[in-house]
XYZ file of C-alpha atoms in Angstrom:
410
model
C -68.114 87.747 43.846
C -66.974 88.905 40.357
C -63.350 88.241 39.357
C -60.986 91.212 39.516
C -59.392 92.175 36.197
C -55.603 91.773 36.704
C -55.042 94.647 34.244
C -57.347 97.046 36.110
C -54.591 98.663 38.274
C -52.360 99.049 35.206
C -55.119 100.609 33.104
C -56.004 102.984 35.908
C -52.495 104.367 36.344
C -52.029 104.425 32.562
C -55.100 106.667 32.204
C -53.702 108.979 34.872
C -50.322 109.257 33.098
C -51.958 109.811 29.713
C -54.365 112.314 31.191
C -51.471 114.225 32.716
C -49.771 114.290 29.284
C -52.935 115.692 27.658
C -53.333 118.204 30.478
C -49.775 119.484 29.928
C -50.527 119.799 26.192
C -53.651 121.879 26.884
C -51.835 124.026 29.459
C -48.953 124.608 27.034
C -51.268 125.734 24.222
C -53.237 128.105 26.467
C -50.128 129.498 28.182
C -48.441 130.014 24.833
C -51.483 131.803 23.445
C -51.908 134.157 26.414
C -48.255 134.434 27.480
C -48.123 138.161 26.515
C -50.898 139.034 28.953
C -48.833 138.356 32.084
C -45.165 137.440 32.798
C -46.263 134.565 35.085
C -47.739 132.769 32.079
C -44.197 132.480 30.725
C -43.290 130.289 33.668
C -46.477 128.248 33.147
C -45.669 127.851 29.473
C -42.064 126.790 30.222
C -43.238 124.238 32.803
C -45.943 122.814 30.544
C -43.648 122.734 27.509
C -40.873 120.826 29.310
C -43.414 118.560 31.069
C -45.014 117.756 27.693
C -41.619 116.882 26.214
C -40.775 114.687 29.205
C -44.183 113.012 29.130
C -43.935 112.288 25.398
C -40.390 110.979 25.728
C -41.268 108.638 28.595
C -44.488 107.530 26.868
C -42.443 106.621 23.803
C -39.813 104.818 25.879
C -42.353 102.803 27.884
C -44.460 101.975 24.849
C -41.385 100.949 22.850
C -40.680 98.211 25.390
C -43.942 96.393 24.700
C -45.192 97.473 21.251
C -44.705 99.794 18.277
C -45.788 103.301 19.387
C -48.910 104.298 17.430
C -48.469 101.084 15.463
C -45.512 102.499 13.521
C -42.647 100.016 12.873
C -40.021 102.356 14.268
C -36.597 100.705 14.702
C -35.718 99.506 18.207
C -39.343 99.422 19.375
C -41.472 96.439 20.528
C -38.252 95.348 22.209
C -39.743 92.568 24.360
C -41.719 91.045 21.478
C -38.683 90.926 19.212
C -36.265 89.632 21.843
C -38.469 87.275 23.824
C -36.190 84.246 23.286
C -33.116 86.108 24.463
C -35.053 87.559 27.399
C -36.286 84.066 28.326
C -32.747 82.689 28.239
C -31.523 85.609 30.371
C -34.281 85.120 32.938
C -33.568 81.382 33.103
C -29.844 81.983 33.553
C -30.532 84.646 36.185
C -32.727 82.250 38.165
C -30.228 79.416 37.869
C -27.145 81.397 38.837
C -28.570 83.775 41.437
C -31.536 82.092 43.108
C -31.153 78.335 42.761
C -27.708 78.027 44.281
C -26.688 75.813 47.187
C -26.021 78.786 49.467
C -29.269 80.657 48.724
C -31.594 77.654 48.933
C -29.864 76.235 51.999
C -30.163 79.585 53.786
C -33.849 79.898 52.897
C -34.690 76.342 53.978
C -32.686 76.869 57.156
C -35.340 79.321 58.325
C -38.172 76.819 57.896
C -39.138 74.402 60.677
C -40.542 71.648 58.437
C -40.912 68.991 61.128
C -42.256 71.412 63.728
C -44.878 72.915 61.443
C -46.035 69.513 60.211
C -46.095 67.931 63.679
C -47.958 70.842 65.264
C -50.537 70.733 62.478
C -50.975 66.963 62.625
C -51.147 66.978 66.428
C -54.591 68.567 66.088
C -57.070 65.627 65.963
C -59.179 67.163 63.211
C -56.140 67.586 60.954
C -54.769 64.083 61.537
C -58.218 62.664 60.776
C -58.333 64.558 57.479
C -54.914 63.205 56.446
C -55.849 59.684 57.580
C -59.047 59.789 55.509
C -57.086 60.929 52.475
C -54.524 58.157 52.902
C -57.140 55.481 53.523
C -59.270 56.819 50.678
C -56.459 56.133 48.229
C -56.127 52.501 49.326
C -59.045 51.145 47.210
C -57.601 52.791 44.102
C -54.224 51.175 44.738
C -55.785 47.769 45.394
C -57.884 47.961 42.252
C -54.889 48.960 40.153
C -52.994 45.875 41.282
C -53.976 42.782 39.308
C -54.639 39.620 41.308
C -52.396 37.618 38.960
C -49.529 40.008 39.690
C -50.030 39.639 43.447
C -50.269 35.862 43.077
C -46.989 35.689 41.175
C -45.358 38.063 43.648
C -46.438 36.083 46.731
C -45.510 32.729 45.241
C -42.186 34.090 44.039
C -41.388 35.599 47.417
C -42.231 32.348 49.200
C -40.020 30.358 46.815
C -37.099 32.773 47.241
C -37.467 32.811 51.031
C -37.501 29.013 51.213
C -34.533 28.772 48.859
C -32.171 30.477 51.312
C -33.452 28.935 54.558
C -31.661 26.007 56.237
C -34.481 24.192 57.965
C -32.572 21.522 59.891
C -30.468 23.981 61.987
C -33.570 26.117 62.469
C -35.494 23.128 63.783
C -32.493 22.228 65.979
C -32.542 25.719 67.494
C -36.253 25.404 68.230
C -35.760 22.037 69.899
C -32.829 23.425 71.896
C -35.068 26.157 73.266
C -37.709 23.574 74.180
C -35.101 21.392 75.910
C -33.652 24.371 77.800
C -37.098 25.264 79.137
C -37.953 21.544 79.669
C -40.965 21.996 77.403
C -40.128 18.695 75.708
C -40.837 16.908 79.010
C -44.215 18.641 79.161
C -44.829 17.350 75.658
C -43.825 13.845 76.811
C -46.290 14.040 79.719
C -49.004 15.303 77.412
C -48.450 12.362 75.040
C -48.733 9.928 77.976
C -52.026 11.518 79.023
C -53.288 11.229 75.446
C -52.334 7.534 75.258
C -53.935 6.782 78.637
C -57.108 8.564 77.560
C -57.174 6.659 74.275
C -56.850 3.318 76.121
C -59.630 4.281 78.484
C -62.034 5.346 75.742
C -61.337 2.393 73.449
C -61.453 -0.530 75.877
C -64.474 -2.116 74.184
C -62.866 -1.741 70.780
C -59.611 -3.401 72.001
C -61.524 -6.196 73.713
C -63.452 -6.900 70.501
C -60.264 -6.889 68.399
C -58.679 -9.453 70.748
C -61.726 -11.658 70.485
C -61.855 -11.354 66.686
C -58.218 -12.468 66.372
C -58.452 -15.359 68.856
C -59.030 -18.962 67.671
C -62.698 -19.871 67.527
C -62.217 -22.791 69.873
C -60.761 -20.526 72.626
C -63.343 -19.594 75.267
C -64.392 -15.986 75.607
C -63.217 -16.030 79.238
C -59.587 -16.444 78.148
C -59.932 -13.436 75.809
C -61.262 -11.274 78.628
C -58.462 -12.315 80.984
C -55.868 -11.592 78.273
C -57.440 -8.169 77.685
C -57.390 -7.358 81.399
C -53.724 -8.408 81.761
C -52.792 -6.454 78.623
C -54.605 -3.365 79.835
C -53.046 -3.651 83.312
C -49.610 -4.057 81.786
C -50.018 -1.020 79.543
C -51.291 1.116 82.408
C -48.330 0.017 84.584
C -45.943 0.981 81.786
C -47.647 4.355 81.429
C -47.451 4.954 85.174
C -43.772 4.012 85.120
C -43.158 6.387 82.200
C -44.752 9.232 84.150
C -42.116 9.005 86.901
C -39.476 11.787 86.721
C -36.607 9.287 86.954
C -38.025 6.607 84.654
C -35.862 4.960 82.022
C -38.458 5.858 79.398
C -38.083 9.536 80.169
C -34.284 9.266 80.120
C -34.411 7.521 76.729
C -36.722 10.246 75.434
C -34.217 12.858 76.634
C -31.367 11.053 74.879
C -33.426 10.733 71.688
C -34.210 14.441 71.640
C -30.561 15.398 72.242
C -29.427 12.991 69.534
C -32.008 14.448 67.119
C -30.742 17.982 67.820
C -27.176 16.882 67.120
C -28.209 15.134 63.901
C -30.159 18.190 62.738
C -27.104 20.387 63.248
C -24.606 18.139 61.526
C -26.376 15.821 59.102
C -26.754 16.989 55.518
C -29.205 14.181 54.886
C -31.610 15.585 57.455
C -31.335 19.020 55.832
C -32.127 17.630 52.386
C -35.090 15.610 53.618
C -36.639 18.444 55.625
C -36.028 21.036 52.879
C -37.582 18.743 50.274
C -40.577 18.143 52.539
C -41.081 21.874 53.178
C -40.716 22.825 49.516
C -43.085 20.065 48.482
C -45.657 21.328 50.940
C -45.284 24.985 49.933
C -45.567 24.145 46.233
C -48.607 21.973 46.724
C -51.723 23.336 44.945
C -53.668 23.273 48.208
C -51.148 25.591 49.876
C -50.972 27.850 46.805
C -54.759 28.102 46.739
C -54.716 28.915 50.440
C -52.256 31.777 49.887
C -54.438 33.128 47.072
C -57.527 32.929 49.270
C -55.723 34.737 52.092
C -54.886 37.595 49.682
C -58.469 37.778 48.421
C -59.844 37.833 51.971
C -57.336 40.471 53.053
C -58.083 42.606 50.002
C -61.831 42.471 50.565
C -61.484 43.174 54.268
C -59.395 46.263 53.508
C -61.928 47.517 50.955
C -64.864 46.908 53.303
C -63.135 48.578 56.230
C -62.114 51.695 54.296
C -65.654 52.054 52.919
C -67.205 51.905 56.396
C -68.010 55.093 58.277
C -66.236 53.752 61.364
C -63.172 52.478 59.499
C -60.616 50.978 61.850
C -57.849 51.599 59.330
C -58.689 55.311 59.171
C -58.976 55.534 62.945
C -55.683 53.708 63.381
C -53.909 55.962 60.898
C -55.316 59.084 62.567
C -54.259 57.885 66.004
C -50.797 56.957 64.762
C -50.326 60.325 63.038
C -51.509 62.213 66.095
C -49.330 60.173 68.470
C -46.195 60.573 66.378
C -46.857 64.286 65.855
C -47.472 64.891 69.562
C -44.213 63.124 70.374
C -42.368 65.211 67.769
C -43.751 68.452 69.202
C -42.243 67.529 72.558
C -38.901 66.269 71.214
C -36.741 69.099 69.913
C -33.767 66.832 69.206
C -35.716 64.567 66.874
C -37.270 67.578 65.132
C -33.809 69.039 64.546
C -32.612 65.778 62.998
C -35.684 65.547 60.769
C -35.330 69.177 59.737
C -31.678 68.644 58.898
C -32.505 65.652 56.727
C -35.425 67.392 55.010
C -33.435 70.566 54.358
C -30.512 68.626 52.933
C -32.787 66.493 50.767
C -34.812 69.452 49.461
C -31.724 71.588 48.829
C -29.872 68.844 46.982
C -32.959 67.944 44.962
C -33.494 71.548 43.808
C -29.835 72.334 43.163
C -29.344 69.162 41.128
C -32.370 70.030 39.020
C -31.832 73.775 38.721
C -30.624 73.375 35.149
C -33.794 71.505 34.242
C -35.956 74.136 35.964
C -34.164 76.965 34.181
C -34.552 75.115 30.879
C -38.270 74.749 31.581
C -38.616 78.509 32.118
C -36.721 79.177 28.897
C -38.780 76.664 26.889
C -42.093 78.026 28.150
C -41.158 81.602 27.276
C -39.905 80.483 23.868
C -43.235 78.778 23.181
C -45.193 81.948 23.915
C -45.782 84.356 21.059
C -44.191 87.788 21.322
C -47.452 89.555 22.098
C -48.194 87.169 24.975
C -44.737 87.672 26.495
C -45.047 91.434 26.145
C -48.500 91.417 27.716
C -47.354 89.301 30.689
C -44.331 91.506 31.324
C -46.467 94.628 31.073
C -48.994 93.151 33.463
C -46.343 92.745 36.167
C -44.080 95.782 35.636
C -46.254 98.131 33.564
C -47.754 99.883 36.571
C -44.327 100.966 37.832
C -43.406 102.115 34.325
C -46.508 104.313 34.212
C -45.261 106.000 37.378
C -42.062 106.712 35.459
C -44.203 108.533 32.879
C -45.812 110.581 35.628
C -42.454 111.322 37.247
C -41.010 112.255 33.853
C -43.842 114.697 33.293
C -43.352 116.384 36.681
C -39.541 116.347 36.590
C -39.509 117.600 33.005
C -41.783 120.476 33.949
C -39.584 121.395 36.907
C -36.452 121.280 34.732
C -38.175 123.512 32.144
C -39.195 125.908 34.886
C -35.606 126.077 36.195
C -34.178 126.616 32.719
C -36.693 129.398 32.013
C -35.785 131.106 35.303
C -32.056 130.831 34.555
C -32.625 132.268 31.055
C -34.441 135.270 32.516
C -31.712 135.891 35.052
C -29.043 135.748 32.359
């Protein structure tokens, strides 16, 4: 489809106005020449004469706004070209003082349901999927812009700063307190007993051989076996005794745990030791390499997922957008709060920058050459001005007709 010339409507009405001027000129000449033949031609001549004067006057006035009529440098013509800087400053000031005010912008934004329109649009699955694809599609660009060295320094720095302000001993005491309150420490005690019993059972041959290896060579093997059996029986009896709910071993374990919790809460030495141990572990090259590898794996997984046709990230974003939007559609109170925040933010942002916007308008107009400014103004208001020429022609003719009639009556 060919592009429409933006000047076509202007040129069309301009030809009509000019044609009407030429028509009045022709009618005036003919009526003047044959006026003696019939009294009516006097009225025609008076109409055409006044219409021609009005048409010429309005043509001159309209043309003088944008250019020199007939190319003649007549004073006070080509007004827009000569005064473009002042016109630009006036337009900028008009916009700033009459349109971009707190009251005007606030009233205009007050009519717009930002949250409602956005939520209703995003509640449609097809729309939320489009937005999700756009958001997910920008993720690879962001990841590729971020240098791995920058991420490495950021992660390591964040870990160091987090560790710097953490008191580990009280934190560990709180964790142990929770375990004690839920009696999980006793479950741990039972689990350790089961592990020890299992280790004794699986390593009987190894223990027997160790006893034999450390016995004097002159001692018979039978004595070693009896010692092993008594040792094993004794250990198993101790383990069975430790398993009892009211055993002294369990009570001592309870006291040890409670004492450890108290020491962790009050002892600065414990805090220093644990903090030093944690920091040493976090600063170890193995841990640092692990953090770097986690970032690399995460980065690659994100890139692979976004590139896939069935991206879980895209699907998750779409579902989240649709869910939130559906909830907003049904919650008028939340929409009102969002709209209030958005309207306030947008109004304040525009009002605070209205001077900069007005200055931009003024600078752009100042950078244009006079002919460009004149052409742009004529493009937007020239059509209405051509109607003024037409009206001037008709009104002038009617005034001439009235004056001629009054002259005859007098």
